[in-house]
Coordinates of C-alpha atoms and ligand atoms in Angstrom, one line a residue:
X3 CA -28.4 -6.3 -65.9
X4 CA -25.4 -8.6 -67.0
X5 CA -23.6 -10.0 -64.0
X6 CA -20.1 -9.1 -63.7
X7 CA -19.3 -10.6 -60.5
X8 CA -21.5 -14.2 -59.5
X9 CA -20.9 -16.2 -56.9
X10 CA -22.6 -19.1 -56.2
X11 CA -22.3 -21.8 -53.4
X12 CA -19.2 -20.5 -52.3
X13 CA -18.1 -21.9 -49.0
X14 CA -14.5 -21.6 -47.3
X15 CA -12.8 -23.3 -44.1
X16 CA -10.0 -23.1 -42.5
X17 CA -9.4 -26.5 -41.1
X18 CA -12.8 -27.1 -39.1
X19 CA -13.5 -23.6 -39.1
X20 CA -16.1 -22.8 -41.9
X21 CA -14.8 -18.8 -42.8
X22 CA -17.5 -18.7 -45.7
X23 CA -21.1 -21.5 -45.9
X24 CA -22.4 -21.0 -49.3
X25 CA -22.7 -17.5 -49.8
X26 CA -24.5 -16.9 -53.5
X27 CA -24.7 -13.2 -54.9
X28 CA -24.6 -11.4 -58.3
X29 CA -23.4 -8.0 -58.8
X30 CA -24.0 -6.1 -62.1
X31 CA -22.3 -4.1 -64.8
X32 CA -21.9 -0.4 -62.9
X33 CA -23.1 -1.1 -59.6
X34 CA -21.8 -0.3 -56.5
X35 CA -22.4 -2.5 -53.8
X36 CA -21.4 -2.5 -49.9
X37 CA -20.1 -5.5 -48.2
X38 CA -20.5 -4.9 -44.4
X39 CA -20.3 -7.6 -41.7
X40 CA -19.1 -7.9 -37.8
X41 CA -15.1 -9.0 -37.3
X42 CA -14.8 -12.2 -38.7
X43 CA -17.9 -12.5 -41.0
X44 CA -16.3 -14.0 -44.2
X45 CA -15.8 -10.2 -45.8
X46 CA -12.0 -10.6 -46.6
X47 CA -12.4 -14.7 -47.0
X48 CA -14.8 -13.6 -50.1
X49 CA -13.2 -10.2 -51.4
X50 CA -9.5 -12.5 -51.5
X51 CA -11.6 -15.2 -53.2
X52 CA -12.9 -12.9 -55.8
X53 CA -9.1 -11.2 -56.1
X54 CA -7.9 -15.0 -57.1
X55 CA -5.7 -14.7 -53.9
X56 CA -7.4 -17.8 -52.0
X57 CA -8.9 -20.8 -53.5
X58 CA -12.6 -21.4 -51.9
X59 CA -13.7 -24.9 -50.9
X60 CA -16.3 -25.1 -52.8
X61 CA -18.8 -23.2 -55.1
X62 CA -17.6 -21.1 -57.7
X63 CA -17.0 -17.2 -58.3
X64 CA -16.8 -15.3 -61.7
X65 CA -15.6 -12.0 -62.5
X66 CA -16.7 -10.9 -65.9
X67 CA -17.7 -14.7 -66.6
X68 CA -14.1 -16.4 -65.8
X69 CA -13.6 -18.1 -63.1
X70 CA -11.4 -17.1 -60.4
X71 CA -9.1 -20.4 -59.8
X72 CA -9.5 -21.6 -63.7
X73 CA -9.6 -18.2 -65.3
X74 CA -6.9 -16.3 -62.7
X75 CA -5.3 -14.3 -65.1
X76 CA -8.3 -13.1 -67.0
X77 CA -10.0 -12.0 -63.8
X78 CA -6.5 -10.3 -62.4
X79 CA -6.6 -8.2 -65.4
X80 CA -10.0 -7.1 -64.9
X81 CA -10.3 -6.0 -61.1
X82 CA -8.3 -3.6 -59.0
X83 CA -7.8 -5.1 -55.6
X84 CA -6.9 -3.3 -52.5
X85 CA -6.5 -5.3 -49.7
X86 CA -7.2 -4.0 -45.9
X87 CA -3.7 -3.6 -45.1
X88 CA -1.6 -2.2 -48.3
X89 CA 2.1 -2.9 -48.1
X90 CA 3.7 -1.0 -50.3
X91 CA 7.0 -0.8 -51.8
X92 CA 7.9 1.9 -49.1
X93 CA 11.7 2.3 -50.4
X94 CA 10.4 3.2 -54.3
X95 CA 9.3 6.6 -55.2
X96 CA 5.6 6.5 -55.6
X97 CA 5.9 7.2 -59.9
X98 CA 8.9 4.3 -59.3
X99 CA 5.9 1.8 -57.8
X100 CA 4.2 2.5 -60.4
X101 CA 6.2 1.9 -63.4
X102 CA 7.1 -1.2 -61.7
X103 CA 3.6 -2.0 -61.5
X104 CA 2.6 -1.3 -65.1
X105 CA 5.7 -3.6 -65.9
X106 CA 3.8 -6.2 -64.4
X107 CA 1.1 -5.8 -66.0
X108 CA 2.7 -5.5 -69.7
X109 CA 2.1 -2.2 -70.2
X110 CA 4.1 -0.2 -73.2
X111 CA 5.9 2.8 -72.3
X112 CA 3.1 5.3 -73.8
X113 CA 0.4 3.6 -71.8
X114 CA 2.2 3.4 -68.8
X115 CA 3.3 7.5 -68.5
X116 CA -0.2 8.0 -69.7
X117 CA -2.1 5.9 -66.9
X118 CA 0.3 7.0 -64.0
X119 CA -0.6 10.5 -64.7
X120 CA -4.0 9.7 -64.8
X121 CA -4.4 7.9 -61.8
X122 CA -1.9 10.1 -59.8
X123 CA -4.3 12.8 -61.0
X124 CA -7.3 10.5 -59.9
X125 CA -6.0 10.0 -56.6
X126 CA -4.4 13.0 -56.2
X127 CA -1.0 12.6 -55.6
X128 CA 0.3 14.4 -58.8
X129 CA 2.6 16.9 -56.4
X130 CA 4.1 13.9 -54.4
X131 CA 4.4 11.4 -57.2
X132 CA 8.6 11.9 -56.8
X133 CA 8.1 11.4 -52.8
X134 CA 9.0 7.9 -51.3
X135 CA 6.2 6.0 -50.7
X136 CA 7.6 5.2 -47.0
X137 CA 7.4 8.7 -46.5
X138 CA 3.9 9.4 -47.2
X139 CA 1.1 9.7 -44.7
X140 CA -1.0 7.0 -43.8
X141 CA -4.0 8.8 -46.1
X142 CA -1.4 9.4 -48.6
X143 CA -0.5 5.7 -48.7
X144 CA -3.7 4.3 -48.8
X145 CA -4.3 6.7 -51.9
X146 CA -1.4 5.5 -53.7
X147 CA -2.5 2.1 -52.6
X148 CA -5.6 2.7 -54.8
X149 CA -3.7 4.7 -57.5
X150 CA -1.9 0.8 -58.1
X151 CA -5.2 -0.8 -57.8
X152 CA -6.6 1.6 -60.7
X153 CA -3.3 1.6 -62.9
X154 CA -4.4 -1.0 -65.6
X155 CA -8.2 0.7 -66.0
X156 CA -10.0 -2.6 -64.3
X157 CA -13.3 -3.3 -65.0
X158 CA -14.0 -3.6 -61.3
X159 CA -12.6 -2.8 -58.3
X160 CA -12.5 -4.9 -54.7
X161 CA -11.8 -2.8 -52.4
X162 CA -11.7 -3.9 -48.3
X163 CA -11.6 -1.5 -45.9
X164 CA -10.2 1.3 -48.1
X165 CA -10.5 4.3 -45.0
X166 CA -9.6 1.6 -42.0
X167 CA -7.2 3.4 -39.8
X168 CA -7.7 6.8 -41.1
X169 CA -8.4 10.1 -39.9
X170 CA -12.0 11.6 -40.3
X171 CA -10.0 14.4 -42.9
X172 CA -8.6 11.5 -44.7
X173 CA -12.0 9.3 -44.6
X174 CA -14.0 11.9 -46.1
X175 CA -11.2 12.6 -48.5
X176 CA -11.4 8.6 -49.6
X177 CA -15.1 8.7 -49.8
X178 CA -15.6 11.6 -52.2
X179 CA -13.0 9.5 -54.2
X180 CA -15.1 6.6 -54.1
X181 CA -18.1 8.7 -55.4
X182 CA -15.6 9.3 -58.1
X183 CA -14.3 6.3 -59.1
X184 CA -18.2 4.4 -58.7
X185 CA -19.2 6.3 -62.2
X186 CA -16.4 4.4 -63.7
X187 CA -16.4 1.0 -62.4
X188 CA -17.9 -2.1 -60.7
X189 CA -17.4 -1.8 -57.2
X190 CA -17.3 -4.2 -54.4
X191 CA -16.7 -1.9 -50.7
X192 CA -15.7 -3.9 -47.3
X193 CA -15.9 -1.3 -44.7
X194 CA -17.2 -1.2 -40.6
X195 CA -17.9 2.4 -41.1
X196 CA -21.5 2.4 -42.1
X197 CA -22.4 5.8 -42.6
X198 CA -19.2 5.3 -45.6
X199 CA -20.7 2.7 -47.2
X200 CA -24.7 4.9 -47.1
X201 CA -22.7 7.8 -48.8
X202 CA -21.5 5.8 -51.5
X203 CA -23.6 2.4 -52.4
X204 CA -27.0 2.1 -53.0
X205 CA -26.9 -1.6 -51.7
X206 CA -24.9 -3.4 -49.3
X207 CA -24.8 -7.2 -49.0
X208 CA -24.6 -8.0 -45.3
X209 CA -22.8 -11.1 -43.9
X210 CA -22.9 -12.8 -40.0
X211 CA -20.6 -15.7 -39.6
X212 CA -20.2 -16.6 -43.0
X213 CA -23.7 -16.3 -44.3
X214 CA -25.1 -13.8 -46.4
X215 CA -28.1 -12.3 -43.9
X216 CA -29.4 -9.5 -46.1
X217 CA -29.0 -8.3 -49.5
X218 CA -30.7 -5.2 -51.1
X219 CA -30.6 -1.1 -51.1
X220 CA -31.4 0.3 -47.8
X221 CA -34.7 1.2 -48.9
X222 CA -35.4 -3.0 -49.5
X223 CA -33.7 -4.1 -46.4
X224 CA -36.1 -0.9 -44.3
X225 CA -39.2 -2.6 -46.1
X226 CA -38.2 -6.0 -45.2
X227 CA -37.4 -5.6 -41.4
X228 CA -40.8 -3.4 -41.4
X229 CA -41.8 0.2 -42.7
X230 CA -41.0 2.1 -39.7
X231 CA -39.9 5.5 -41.7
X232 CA -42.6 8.3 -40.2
X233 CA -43.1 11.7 -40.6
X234 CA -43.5 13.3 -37.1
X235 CA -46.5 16.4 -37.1
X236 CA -46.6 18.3 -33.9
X237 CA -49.8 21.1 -34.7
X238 CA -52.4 22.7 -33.2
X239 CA -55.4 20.8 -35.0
X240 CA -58.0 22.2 -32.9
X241 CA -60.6 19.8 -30.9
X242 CA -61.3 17.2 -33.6
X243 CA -58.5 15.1 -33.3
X244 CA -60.2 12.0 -35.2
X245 CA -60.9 14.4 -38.2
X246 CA -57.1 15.6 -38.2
X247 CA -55.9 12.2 -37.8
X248 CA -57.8 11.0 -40.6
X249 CA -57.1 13.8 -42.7
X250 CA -53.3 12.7 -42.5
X251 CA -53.9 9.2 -42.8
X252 CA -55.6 10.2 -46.9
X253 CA -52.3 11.1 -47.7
X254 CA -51.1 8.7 -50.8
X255 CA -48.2 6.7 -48.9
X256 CA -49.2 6.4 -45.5
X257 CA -50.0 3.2 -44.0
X258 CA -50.3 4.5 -40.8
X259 CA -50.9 7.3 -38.7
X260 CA -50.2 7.1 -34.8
X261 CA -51.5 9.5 -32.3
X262 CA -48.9 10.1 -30.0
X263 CA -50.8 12.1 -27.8
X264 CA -51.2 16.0 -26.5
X265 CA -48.1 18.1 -25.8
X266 CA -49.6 20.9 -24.4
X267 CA -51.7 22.4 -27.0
X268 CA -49.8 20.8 -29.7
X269 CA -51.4 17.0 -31.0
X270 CA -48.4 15.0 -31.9
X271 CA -48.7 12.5 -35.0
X272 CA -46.5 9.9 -36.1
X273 CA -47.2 9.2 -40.2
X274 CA -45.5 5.8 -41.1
X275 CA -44.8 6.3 -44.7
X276 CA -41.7 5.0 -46.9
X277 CA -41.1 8.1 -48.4
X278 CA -40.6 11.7 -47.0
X279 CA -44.3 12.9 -47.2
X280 CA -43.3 16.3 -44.7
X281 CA -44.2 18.2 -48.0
X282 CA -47.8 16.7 -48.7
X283 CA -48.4 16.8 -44.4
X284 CA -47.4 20.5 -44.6
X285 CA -49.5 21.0 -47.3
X286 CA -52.4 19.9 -44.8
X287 CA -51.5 21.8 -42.1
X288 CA -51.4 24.8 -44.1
X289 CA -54.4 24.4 -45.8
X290 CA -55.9 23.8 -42.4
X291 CA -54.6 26.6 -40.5
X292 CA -52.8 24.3 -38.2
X293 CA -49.8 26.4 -36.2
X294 CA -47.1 24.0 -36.8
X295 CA -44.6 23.3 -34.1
X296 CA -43.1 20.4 -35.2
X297 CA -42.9 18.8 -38.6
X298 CA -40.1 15.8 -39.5
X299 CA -38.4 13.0 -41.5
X300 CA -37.3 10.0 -39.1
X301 CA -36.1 7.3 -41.0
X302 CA -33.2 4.9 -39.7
X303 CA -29.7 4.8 -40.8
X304 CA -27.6 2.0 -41.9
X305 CA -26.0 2.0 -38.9
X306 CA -29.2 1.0 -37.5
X307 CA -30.3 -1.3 -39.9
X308 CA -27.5 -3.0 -39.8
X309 CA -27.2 -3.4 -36.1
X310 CA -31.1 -5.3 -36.6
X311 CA -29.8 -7.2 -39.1
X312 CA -26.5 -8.3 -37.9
X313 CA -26.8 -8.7 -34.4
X314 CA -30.3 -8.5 -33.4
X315 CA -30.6 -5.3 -31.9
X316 CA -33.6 -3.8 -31.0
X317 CA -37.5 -4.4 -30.4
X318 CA -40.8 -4.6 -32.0
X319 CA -42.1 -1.8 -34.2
X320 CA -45.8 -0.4 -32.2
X321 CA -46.4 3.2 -32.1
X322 CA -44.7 3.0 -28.6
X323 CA -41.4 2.0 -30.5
X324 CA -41.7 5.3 -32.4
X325 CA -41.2 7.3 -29.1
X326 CA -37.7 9.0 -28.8
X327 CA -36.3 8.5 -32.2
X328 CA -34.4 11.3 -33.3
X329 CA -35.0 12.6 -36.8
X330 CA -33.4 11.0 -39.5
X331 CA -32.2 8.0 -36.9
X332 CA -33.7 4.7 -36.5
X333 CA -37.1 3.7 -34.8
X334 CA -36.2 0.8 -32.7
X335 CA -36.9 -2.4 -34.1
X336 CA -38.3 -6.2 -33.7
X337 CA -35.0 -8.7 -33.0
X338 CA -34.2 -10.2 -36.6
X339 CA -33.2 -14.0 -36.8
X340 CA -29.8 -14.4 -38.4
X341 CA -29.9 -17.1 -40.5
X342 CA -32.7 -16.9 -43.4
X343 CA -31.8 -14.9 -45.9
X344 CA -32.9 -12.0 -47.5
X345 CA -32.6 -11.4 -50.5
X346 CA -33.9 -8.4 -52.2
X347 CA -31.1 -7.4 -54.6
X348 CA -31.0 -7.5 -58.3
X349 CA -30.6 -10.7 -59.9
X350 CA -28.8 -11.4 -63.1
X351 CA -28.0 -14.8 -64.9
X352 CA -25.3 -16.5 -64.0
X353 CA -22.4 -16.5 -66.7
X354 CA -21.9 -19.9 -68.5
X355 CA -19.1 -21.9 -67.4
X356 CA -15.8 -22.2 -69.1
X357 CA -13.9 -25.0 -69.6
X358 CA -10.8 -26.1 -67.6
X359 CA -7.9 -24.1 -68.6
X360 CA -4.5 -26.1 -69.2
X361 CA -1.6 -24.9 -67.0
X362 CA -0.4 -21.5 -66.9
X363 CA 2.2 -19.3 -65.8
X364 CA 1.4 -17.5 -63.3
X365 CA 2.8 -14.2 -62.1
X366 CA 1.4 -12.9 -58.9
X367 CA 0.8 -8.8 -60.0
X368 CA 0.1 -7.7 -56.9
X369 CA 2.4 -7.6 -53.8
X370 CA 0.1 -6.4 -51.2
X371 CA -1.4 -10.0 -50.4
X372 CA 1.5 -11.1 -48.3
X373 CA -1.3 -13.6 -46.9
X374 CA -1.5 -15.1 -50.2
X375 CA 2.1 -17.1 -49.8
X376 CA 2.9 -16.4 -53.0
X377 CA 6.5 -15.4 -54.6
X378 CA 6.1 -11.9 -56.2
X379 CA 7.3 -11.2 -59.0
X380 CA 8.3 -14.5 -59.7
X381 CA 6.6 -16.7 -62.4
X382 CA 5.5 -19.7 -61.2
X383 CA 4.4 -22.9 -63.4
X384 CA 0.9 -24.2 -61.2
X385 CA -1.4 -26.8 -62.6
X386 CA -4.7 -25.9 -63.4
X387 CA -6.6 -26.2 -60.0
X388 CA -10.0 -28.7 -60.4
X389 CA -12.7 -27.0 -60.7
X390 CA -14.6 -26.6 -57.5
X391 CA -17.6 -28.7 -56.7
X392 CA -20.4 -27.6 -57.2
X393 CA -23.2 -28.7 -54.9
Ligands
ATP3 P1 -12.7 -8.4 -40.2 O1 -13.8 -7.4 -40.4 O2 -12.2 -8.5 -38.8 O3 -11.5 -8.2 -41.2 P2 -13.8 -10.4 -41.9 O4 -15.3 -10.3 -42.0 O5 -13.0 -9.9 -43.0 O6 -13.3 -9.8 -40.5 P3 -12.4 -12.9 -42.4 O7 -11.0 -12.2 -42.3 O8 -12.8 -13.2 -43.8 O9 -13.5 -12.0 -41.7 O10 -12.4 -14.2 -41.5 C1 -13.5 -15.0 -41.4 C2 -13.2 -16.1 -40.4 O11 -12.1 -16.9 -40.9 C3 -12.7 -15.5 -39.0 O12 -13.2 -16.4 -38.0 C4 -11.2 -15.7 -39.1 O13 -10.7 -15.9 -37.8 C5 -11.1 -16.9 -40.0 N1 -9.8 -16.9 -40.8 C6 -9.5 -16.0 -41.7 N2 -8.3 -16.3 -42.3 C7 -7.8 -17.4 -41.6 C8 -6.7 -18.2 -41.8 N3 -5.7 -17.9 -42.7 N4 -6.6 -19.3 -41.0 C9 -7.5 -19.6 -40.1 N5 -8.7 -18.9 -39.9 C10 -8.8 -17.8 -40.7

């Protein structure tokens, strides 16, 4: 899969502070990729990087094979970026904001009335497009937020903390237009609200203070930390409880089974299996005659994956560790170290540097990074930046 977005050694400080200590990842053409992380991990420090809003230290980052400080412009007109807080121009009508927008970005007339309908559509916000922006709801605002972001069809979109400060209504409202708009594009999702981010990417890239501690779909990160998915049986199996354990433990997938003992006349079985096998252990109880009181699917959520991950929660896997989870929630788990990295994502190569570009004008398209210091609007003659050492 060709790389759209690589970074590689990328490290960040602020003064002594190191925000960001060579974080490497690669993120192909189409995918859709979570970037979770406690309060002050490095997530914004790397999605403004990748936005061209902040230079990094060192180490590079491409977006569609341009660099982000050499290359600015080429990467601005490929991503949509919606930054945690979105300031909008509260005073314009939202159409207003985004004609304005499109201006910016050198769209013809045509184009322009085409795409606003398209993304008002997208985001829909058709019925309030003549409504001032400073009027809108917080959901709403967020939306158009995102409308801007998808004006000039970008390749990929960098989105950070698109549903923080919403209302449950207005979250799930965001996420089904996530699922939407992650058929289109490249996506890169900041979010704390993990069970978000498990509705919409198959893999998530996890950071702790400025490191990258995990990378992979959930499925790779489970495997890593430990197989501790299980199917629970409770059945009457009758008085050969070897036989019936053993019968359970020939099912293709299992690596495990645990006897957790007699509940009254029922014999309780944990299977540890990646996959949901409750169909193939039905299967035997059925063909068995077992009376069937209990039969299923415990695997953990993000939530808890991430908790092991990030901050070391948890203990060590045993059968007694299976005891108490609820289905479909987490086992508890073995404490994680931080630091090594895991990396189980897909890797692509990295794209071929370009030379040092001569200097540009540079016109700062989006005004929601106040943080960036930059004059909007304004053109502004800045010397090619060096290229950033690479270690
Ligand atoms: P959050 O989830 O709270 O938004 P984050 O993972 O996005 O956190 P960053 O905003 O990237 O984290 O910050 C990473 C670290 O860098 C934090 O310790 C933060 O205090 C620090 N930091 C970020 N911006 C600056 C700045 N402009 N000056 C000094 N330190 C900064």
């Amino acid at each position: 899969m060709r790389a759209v977005i690589s970074v590689q050694q990328l490290t960040r400080t602020y003064g002594a502070h190191v925000a960001l200590d060579s974080v490497s990842f690669e993120i192909g053409k189409g995918e859709v990729v979570g970037f979770l992380g406690p309060n002050g991990a490095g997530k914004t420090t790397t999605l403004r990087i990748l936005a061209g809003y902040l230079p990094p230290t060192s180490g590079t980052a491409r977006v569609a094979g341009f660099d982000v400080v050499r290359d600015s412009i080429e990467v601005r007109q490929r991503i949509g970026y919606l930054p945690e807080s979105v300031p909008l121009y509260r005073e314009l009508r939202v159409e207003e904001m985004l004609r304005f927008h499109a201006r910016l970005h050198g769209m013809d007339r045509a184009r322009t009335e085409r795409r606003i309908g398209a993304v008002l559509e997208q985001v829909q916000l058709t019925e309030r497009r003549r409504d001032l922006v400073g009027n809108l709801s917080r959901g709403l605002r967020q939306r158009a937020g995102l409308a801007t972001a998808l004006l000039p069809e970008p390749e990929v979109l960098i989105l950070d903390e698109p549903t923080s400060g919403l209302d449950p209504i207005q979250r799930i409202e965001v996420r089904s237009l996530l699922q939407q708009l992650a058929s289109h594009h490249t996506v890169i999702v900041s979010s704390h609200i993990l069970p978000e981010i498990e509705a919409v990417c198959p893999r998530v890239i996890i950071v702790t203070k400025g490191r990258i501690a995990a990378d992979g779909t959930r499925e790779q990160l489970l495997k890593q930390l430990g197989d501790r998915s299980y199917v629970r049986l409770e059945a009457v199996v009758g008085p050969d409880v070897a036989k019936a354990k053993a019968l359970l433990g020939s099912i293709a997938g299992v690596s495990e089974v645990l006897d957790k003992g007699r509940l009254g006349i029922h014999q309780c079985f944990d299977l540890v299996c990646s996959t949901d096998l409750r169909e193939d252990a039905g299967a035997i109880a059925a063909a068995r005659g077992w009376a069937l009181r209990e039969l299923s699917w415990r695997t953990p959520s993000l939530e808890q994956i991430f908790a092991r991950i990030a901050l070391g929660d948890g203990e060590a896997l045993p059968s007694s560790a299976l005891d108490g989870a609820q289905p479909a929630q987490a086992a508890s788990a073995a404490p994680v170290e931080l630091s090594p990295l895991v990396t189980l994502g897909p890797t692509t190569p990295t794209m071929p540097a370009k030379p040092p570009a001569p200097t540009k004008i540079v016109y700062n398209l989006n005004p929601f990074d106040a943080g960036a210091g930059r004059d909007l609007g304004k053109p502004k003659a800045v010397d090619a930046p060096k290229p950033p050492t690479n270690p």
